[in-house]
Amino acid sequence: WEQALRRYERAIYHAELDQMQQFDLMDKHRAQLHDVIVPVKLNYVACMLKIREAGAAIEPAKPEGEGEEENYDTLDRCEVVLNECLKMDPKCGKALFRRGQVLIERGDLPGAAEALKEAEKLVGKSSSVREAQLRVQQLQREERHRERQLFSKIIQPKSAFQQQEAVATRRAERTALVRRVF
């Protein structure tokens, strides 16, 4: 995976043009450029996610002027690349799927669910999209379970106000029953 990642980085370096360079291109050439660079970037993100999944430490290549800050993470680079892909092709289902995968890794489960839902609309019922959606649902269930355990001792099952209101309702019912009898 690391060798593939380096090759994709090299391909991105050689194929990517800035806005001024793209301005001079004809529309068909700009479309051809996008058709080449989008799959390369998506595969680059896939490699980064696989390396991260394997637990290997990898430092992504930093383009000039990007990522000078200390906390430069592989997921940050993935998001930058995916945003570039979606800017080129907003209807790219695979980019939305990869965004969902990155958001799962970040722990943003609602965002991941939304990205995967959009990807499913564009791509259709793919097994990989469905697996990712099931993973998000499982992680959400685990998160709700952890929250219940964490807050079970802190939050009262019934509020004091509800208990007082229930007692007052029962008194009123008894009083009404007693008045009917007498």
mmCIF file of C-alpha atoms in Angstrom:
data_model
loop_
_atom_site.group_PDB
_atom_site.id
_atom_site.type_symbol
_atom_site.label_atom_id
_atom_site.label_comp_id
_atom_site.label_asym_id
_atom_site.label_seq_id
_atom_site.Cartn_x
_atom_site.Cartn_y
_atom_site.Cartn_z
ATOM 1 C CA TRP A 1 0.000 0.000 0.000
ATOM 2 C CA GLU A 2 2.831 2.397 0.768
ATOM 3 C CA GLN A 3 4.388 1.926 -2.664
ATOM 4 C CA ALA A 4 0.999 2.479 -4.322
ATOM 5 C CA LEU A 5 0.504 5.600 -2.201
ATOM 6 C CA ARG A 6 3.833 7.062 -3.341
ATOM 7 C CA ARG A 7 2.967 6.333 -6.970
ATOM 8 C CA TYR A 8 -0.426 8.014 -6.628
ATOM 9 C CA GLU A 9 1.265 11.025 -5.008
ATOM 10 C CA ARG A 10 3.645 11.209 -7.952
ATOM 11 C CA ALA A 11 0.740 10.922 -10.431
ATOM 12 C CA ILE A 12 -1.131 13.715 -8.669
ATOM 13 C CA TYR A 13 1.979 15.880 -8.728
ATOM 14 C CA HIS A 14 2.445 15.418 -12.468
ATOM 15 C CA ALA A 15 -1.195 15.585 -13.561
ATOM 16 C CA GLU A 16 -2.517 18.399 -11.413
ATOM 17 C CA LEU A 17 -2.737 21.872 -12.862
ATOM 18 C CA ASP A 18 -3.626 25.033 -11.010
ATOM 19 C CA GLN A 19 -6.569 27.265 -11.980
ATOM 20 C CA MET A 20 -4.487 29.543 -14.206
ATOM 21 C CA GLN A 21 -3.076 26.616 -16.166
ATOM 22 C CA GLN A 22 -6.552 25.106 -16.562
ATOM 23 C CA PHE A 23 -7.912 28.435 -17.777
ATOM 24 C CA ASP A 24 -5.966 28.079 -21.018
ATOM 25 C CA LEU A 25 -7.305 24.578 -21.699
ATOM 26 C CA MET A 26 -10.232 23.926 -23.977
ATOM 27 C CA ASP A 27 -13.320 22.399 -22.386
ATOM 28 C CA LYS A 28 -12.691 18.925 -23.789
ATOM 29 C CA HIS A 29 -9.101 18.972 -22.513
ATOM 30 C CA ARG A 30 -10.245 20.174 -19.088
ATOM 31 C CA ALA A 31 -12.772 17.299 -19.020
ATOM 32 C CA GLN A 32 -10.033 14.838 -19.976
ATOM 33 C CA LEU A 33 -7.836 16.186 -17.192
ATOM 34 C CA HIS A 34 -10.661 15.727 -14.683
ATOM 35 C CA ASP A 35 -11.319 12.207 -15.984
ATOM 36 C CA VAL A 36 -7.689 11.323 -15.251
ATOM 37 C CA ILE A 37 -7.085 13.130 -11.964
ATOM 38 C CA VAL A 38 -10.327 12.243 -10.111
ATOM 39 C CA PRO A 39 -9.752 8.438 -10.115
ATOM 40 C CA VAL A 40 -6.112 8.939 -9.148
ATOM 41 C CA LYS A 41 -7.118 11.106 -6.183
ATOM 42 C CA LEU A 42 -9.846 8.679 -5.109
ATOM 43 C CA ASN A 43 -7.397 5.772 -5.216
ATOM 44 C CA TYR A 44 -4.916 7.886 -3.258
ATOM 45 C CA VAL A 45 -7.515 8.340 -0.512
ATOM 46 C CA ALA A 46 -8.300 4.610 -0.591
ATOM 47 C CA CYS A 47 -4.599 3.817 -0.094
ATOM 48 C CA MET A 48 -4.358 6.240 2.819
ATOM 49 C CA LEU A 49 -7.390 4.647 4.475
ATOM 50 C CA LYS A 50 -6.024 1.120 3.962
ATOM 51 C CA ILE A 51 -2.655 2.079 5.435
ATOM 52 C CA ARG A 52 -4.415 3.708 8.382
ATOM 53 C CA GLU A 53 -6.592 0.604 8.812
ATOM 54 C CA ALA A 54 -3.466 -1.575 8.905
ATOM 55 C CA GLY A 55 -2.049 0.630 11.657
ATOM 56 C CA ALA A 56 1.063 1.670 9.749
ATOM 57 C CA ALA A 57 2.431 5.140 10.333
ATOM 58 C CA ILE A 58 2.575 7.090 7.089
ATOM 59 C CA GLU A 59 3.253 10.733 6.424
ATOM 60 C CA PRO A 60 1.362 11.998 3.382
ATOM 61 C CA ALA A 61 3.152 14.219 0.913
ATOM 62 C CA LYS A 62 2.509 17.892 1.590
ATOM 63 C CA PRO A 63 1.898 20.054 -1.448
ATOM 64 C CA GLU A 64 3.552 23.455 -1.459
ATOM 65 C CA GLY A 65 1.810 25.929 0.808
ATOM 66 C CA GLU A 66 -0.395 23.276 2.396
ATOM 67 C CA GLY A 67 -0.133 21.693 5.816
ATOM 68 C CA GLU A 68 2.645 23.710 7.419
ATOM 69 C CA GLU A 69 0.872 23.408 10.762
ATOM 70 C CA GLU A 70 2.175 20.858 13.234
ATOM 71 C CA ASN A 71 -0.920 18.622 13.424
ATOM 72 C CA TYR A 72 -1.029 17.543 9.806
ATOM 73 C CA ASP A 73 -3.001 14.325 9.737
ATOM 74 C CA THR A 74 -3.620 11.794 6.991
ATOM 75 C CA LEU A 75 -7.363 12.334 7.375
ATOM 76 C CA ASP A 76 -6.864 16.082 6.860
ATOM 77 C CA ARG A 77 -5.081 15.367 3.587
ATOM 78 C CA CYS A 78 -7.848 12.940 2.580
ATOM 79 C CA GLU A 79 -10.500 15.583 3.157
ATOM 80 C CA VAL A 80 -8.575 18.144 1.107
ATOM 81 C CA VAL A 81 -8.226 15.690 -1.785
ATOM 82 C CA LEU A 82 -11.895 14.662 -1.606
ATOM 83 C CA ASN A 83 -13.027 18.291 -1.585
ATOM 84 C CA GLU A 84 -10.969 18.856 -4.734
ATOM 85 C CA CYS A 85 -12.602 15.822 -6.375
ATOM 86 C CA LEU A 86 -16.092 16.947 -5.431
ATOM 87 C CA LYS A 87 -15.318 20.436 -6.694
ATOM 88 C CA MET A 88 -14.400 18.925 -10.072
ATOM 89 C CA ASP A 89 -17.325 16.482 -10.134
ATOM 90 C CA PRO A 90 -20.093 17.170 -7.571
ATOM 91 C CA LYS A 91 -22.027 14.070 -8.677
ATOM 92 C CA CYS A 92 -19.157 11.647 -8.041
ATOM 93 C CA GLY A 93 -20.644 8.865 -5.948
ATOM 94 C CA LYS A 94 -17.287 7.264 -5.276
ATOM 95 C CA ALA A 95 -15.959 10.520 -3.809
ATOM 96 C CA LEU A 96 -18.979 10.704 -1.513
ATOM 97 C CA PHE A 97 -18.391 7.076 -0.507
ATOM 98 C CA ARG A 98 -14.750 7.841 0.307
ATOM 99 C CA ARG A 99 -15.862 10.932 2.254
ATOM 100 C CA GLY A 100 -18.151 8.668 4.267
ATOM 101 C CA GLN A 101 -15.226 6.376 5.020
ATOM 102 C CA VAL A 102 -13.069 9.312 6.131
ATOM 103 C CA LEU A 103 -15.859 10.641 8.358
ATOM 104 C CA ILE A 104 -16.241 7.206 9.942
ATOM 105 C CA GLU A 105 -12.529 7.281 10.766
ATOM 106 C CA ARG A 106 -12.942 10.771 12.217
ATOM 107 C CA GLY A 107 -15.880 9.641 14.348
ATOM 108 C CA ASP A 108 -18.416 11.938 12.664
ATOM 109 C CA LEU A 109 -21.128 9.310 12.352
ATOM 110 C CA PRO A 110 -24.036 11.594 11.351
ATOM 111 C CA GLY A 111 -21.899 13.173 8.622
ATOM 112 C CA ALA A 112 -20.764 9.742 7.442
ATOM 113 C CA ALA A 113 -24.346 8.480 7.299
ATOM 114 C CA GLU A 114 -25.372 11.487 5.199
ATOM 115 C CA ALA A 115 -22.423 11.113 2.791
ATOM 116 C CA LEU A 116 -23.107 7.401 2.376
ATOM 117 C CA LYS A 117 -26.797 8.067 1.782
ATOM 118 C CA GLU A 118 -25.928 10.511 -1.008
ATOM 119 C CA ALA A 119 -23.403 8.036 -2.433
ATOM 120 C CA GLU A 120 -26.071 5.337 -2.492
ATOM 121 C CA LYS A 121 -28.372 7.656 -4.454
ATOM 122 C CA LEU A 122 -25.677 8.264 -7.065
ATOM 123 C CA VAL A 123 -24.019 4.836 -7.243
ATOM 124 C CA GLY A 124 -26.936 2.587 -6.423
ATOM 125 C CA LYS A 125 -27.046 -0.316 -4.026
ATOM 126 C CA SER A 126 -23.376 -1.220 -3.955
ATOM 127 C CA SER A 127 -22.172 -3.833 -1.488
ATOM 128 C CA SER A 128 -19.337 -1.631 -0.251
ATOM 129 C CA VAL A 129 -21.694 1.306 0.372
ATOM 130 C CA ARG A 130 -24.121 -0.996 2.175
ATOM 131 C CA GLU A 131 -21.309 -2.435 4.331
ATOM 132 C CA ALA A 132 -20.187 1.071 5.270
ATOM 133 C CA GLN A 133 -23.773 2.034 6.153
ATOM 134 C CA LEU A 134 -24.093 -1.049 8.350
ATOM 135 C CA ARG A 135 -20.813 -0.160 10.037
ATOM 136 C CA VAL A 136 -22.076 3.360 10.734
ATOM 137 C CA GLN A 137 -25.301 1.961 12.206
ATOM 138 C CA GLN A 138 -23.332 -0.439 14.412
ATOM 139 C CA LEU A 139 -21.040 2.351 15.614
ATOM 140 C CA GLN A 140 -24.062 4.560 16.364
ATOM 141 C CA ARG A 141 -25.648 1.754 18.420
ATOM 142 C CA GLU A 142 -22.385 1.302 20.345
ATOM 143 C CA GLU A 143 -22.156 5.045 20.952
ATOM 144 C CA ARG A 144 -25.751 5.188 22.266
ATOM 145 C CA HIS A 145 -25.007 2.210 24.538
ATOM 146 C CA ARG A 146 -21.883 3.935 25.917
ATOM 147 C CA GLU A 147 -23.867 7.129 26.513
ATOM 148 C CA ARG A 148 -26.580 5.213 28.369
ATOM 149 C CA GLN A 149 -23.990 3.583 30.586
ATOM 150 C CA LEU A 150 -22.200 6.863 31.183
ATOM 151 C CA PHE A 151 -25.282 8.888 32.025
ATOM 152 C CA SER A 152 -27.362 6.191 33.726
ATOM 153 C CA LYS A 153 -26.070 7.149 37.172
ATOM 154 C CA ILE A 154 -26.203 10.884 36.515
ATOM 155 C CA ILE A 155 -29.635 11.388 35.012
ATOM 156 C CA GLN A 156 -32.682 10.493 37.088
ATOM 157 C CA PRO A 157 -35.139 8.097 35.452
ATOM 158 C CA LYS A 158 -38.002 10.448 36.390
ATOM 159 C CA SER A 159 -37.688 14.087 37.201
ATOM 160 C CA ALA A 160 -38.817 15.442 40.573
ATOM 161 C CA PHE A 161 -41.330 17.654 38.800
ATOM 162 C CA GLN A 162 -42.939 14.652 37.063
ATOM 163 C CA GLN A 163 -43.149 12.779 40.369
ATOM 164 C CA GLN A 164 -44.792 15.750 42.110
ATOM 165 C CA GLU A 165 -47.208 16.142 39.243
ATOM 166 C CA ALA A 166 -48.151 12.438 39.393
ATOM 167 C CA VAL A 167 -48.759 12.691 43.166
ATOM 168 C CA ALA A 168 -50.946 15.781 42.678
ATOM 169 C CA THR A 169 -52.943 14.001 39.949
ATOM 170 C CA ARG A 170 -53.548 10.978 42.205
ATOM 171 C CA ARG A 171 -54.684 13.261 45.074
ATOM 172 C CA ALA A 172 -57.082 15.044 42.777
ATOM 173 C CA GLU A 173 -58.502 11.714 41.585
ATOM 174 C CA ARG A 174 -58.943 10.468 45.170
ATOM 175 C CA THR A 175 -60.570 13.713 46.208
ATOM 176 C CA ALA A 176 -62.973 13.533 43.278
ATOM 177 C CA LEU A 177 -63.767 9.886 44.146
ATOM 178 C CA VAL A 178 -64.385 10.747 47.812
ATOM 179 C CA ARG A 179 -66.703 13.637 46.839
ATOM 180 C CA ARG A 180 -68.720 11.357 44.583
ATOM 181 C CA VAL A 181 -69.185 8.802 47.346
ATOM 182 C CA PHE A 182 -70.398 11.358 49.894
#
